[in-house]
């Protein structure tokens, strides 16, 4: 079984499957982060070389089931898995957590790209809590009339950062109290986030609501039409069913 990972769900799945007799489970990571949280069991780091490379890996290693538990914004990997599994007639399950629940008490601006999010600034706010991650930061590099608190796991390319910023290297899970502290300390007045969903990063939305901050939410990219479950529990049930 191959688990395409980089998420909490992928780690939880690897842990749940690690001691199952008769199943070899390999988790894979893109290798972007220097010190990733590693899943339990066998781990492979690095890309496959597109759908062809993944298809070759599936054949060579005799993979019978691929579980795509990558992040909702890891678009290329999901399309690659879909193509490779189609080509090799391999079972594919997608594990994708539901998007953030829209809170009617929050001023919510849904946009389809980071560029569209940047275009709403500084009109939507001049003190920005930017939590969209290291990749794609360049979309905000030209916004010169706003301050950004940029939070990401690892240091971004300095050229991608907007001129007026503070950088915070940290990774979740975050607490509402911690997020409120950041909002207050930096006088933040707008939150920009991807629609990642899940509980690890939900605290920022609760904090934004408490302080009355508008939220700019980048919608998820399009996904292949693969069989999908929403969490680890459902994935395990699917696997048990497939076994039986
Ligand atoms: P991406 O754009 O879909 O992936 C780019 C390339 O990286 C893929 O084509 C693939 O290379 C390789 N790759 C991605 N995920 C992989 C995996 N789990 N195992 C092996 N190779 C992988 O993905 P991304 O947005 O750069 O994200 C990279 C990783 O970080 C993903 O594993 C994702 O789950 C995790 N992550 C992403 C985000 C986010 O906001 N994008 C947030 C949290 C975690 P080849 O084509 O060579 O196979």
CSV table of N, CA and C in Angstrom, one decimal, residues 11 57 66 70 90 99 104 112 115 127 137-138 140 154 212-213 215 224 229 241-242:
chain,number,residue,atom,x,y,z
A,11,UNK,N,-0.2,10.6,8.3
A,11,UNK,CA,0.5,10.1,9.4
A,11,UNK,C,-0.4,9.2,10.3
A,57,UNK,N,6.9,3.1,-10.6
A,57,UNK,CA,7.1,2.7,-9.2
A,57,UNK,C,6.0,1.7,-8.7
A,66,UNK,N,-3.3,2.7,-3.7
A,66,UNK,CA,-2.7,4.0,-3.5
A,66,UNK,C,-3.7,4.8,-2.7
A,70,UNK,N,-2.7,13.5,0.4
A,70,UNK,CA,-1.9,14.7,0.4
A,70,UNK,C,-2.9,15.9,0.7
A,90,UNK,N,-4.7,0.4,-10.7
A,90,UNK,CA,-4.5,0.2,-9.3
A,90,UNK,C,-5.6,1.0,-8.5
A,99,UNK,N,-13.7,21.2,3.6
A,99,UNK,CA,-13.3,22.6,3.7
A,99,UNK,C,-13.7,23.2,5.1
A,104,UNK,N,-21.3,32.5,9.4
A,104,UNK,CA,-22.0,33.7,8.9
A,104,UNK,C,-21.7,35.0,9.7
A,112,UNK,N,-10.3,32.7,-5.9
A,112,UNK,CA,-9.9,31.5,-6.5
A,112,UNK,C,-8.3,31.3,-6.6
A,115,UNK,N,-3.3,35.3,-6.1
A,115,UNK,CA,-3.2,36.6,-6.8
A,115,UNK,C,-4.5,37.4,-6.6
A,127,UNK,N,-3.2,45.5,7.8
A,127,UNK,CA,-2.3,44.7,8.7
A,127,UNK,C,-2.8,43.2,8.5
A,137,UNK,N,4.0,32.7,-2.2
A,137,UNK,CA,4.1,34.0,-1.5
A,137,UNK,C,4.3,35.2,-2.4
A,138,UNK,N,5.0,34.9,-3.5
A,138,UNK,CA,5.3,35.9,-4.5
A,138,UNK,C,4.1,36.7,-4.9
A,140,UNK,N,2.1,38.2,-3.2
A,140,UNK,CA,1.9,39.3,-2.3
A,140,UNK,C,3.2,40.3,-2.4
A,154,UNK,N,8.7,26.8,7.1
A,154,UNK,CA,10.1,27.0,6.8
A,154,UNK,C,10.3,28.4,6.1
A,212,UNK,N,-13.3,40.2,15.0
A,212,UNK,CA,-14.1,40.9,14.0
A,212,UNK,C,-13.3,41.1,12.7
A,213,UNK,N,-12.3,40.3,12.5
A,213,UNK,CA,-11.4,40.4,11.3
A,213,UNK,C,-12.1,39.8,10.0
A,215,UNK,N,-12.0,37.7,6.6
A,215,UNK,CA,-11.2,36.6,6.2
A,215,UNK,C,-11.2,36.4,4.7
A,224,UNK,N,-9.2,15.5,-9.3
A,224,UNK,CA,-9.7,14.4,-10.2
A,224,UNK,C,-10.9,13.7,-9.5
A,229,UNK,N,-12.9,9.8,0.6
A,229,UNK,CA,-13.5,9.8,2.0
A,229,UNK,C,-12.9,11.0,2.7
A,241,UNK,N,-13.3,-2.9,4.0
A,241,UNK,CA,-14.3,-3.4,3.0
A,241,UNK,C,-13.6,-4.0,1.8
A,242,UNK,N,-12.6,-3.3,1.3
A,242,UNK,CA,-11.9,-3.7,0.1
A,242,UNK,C,-11.2,-5.0,0.3
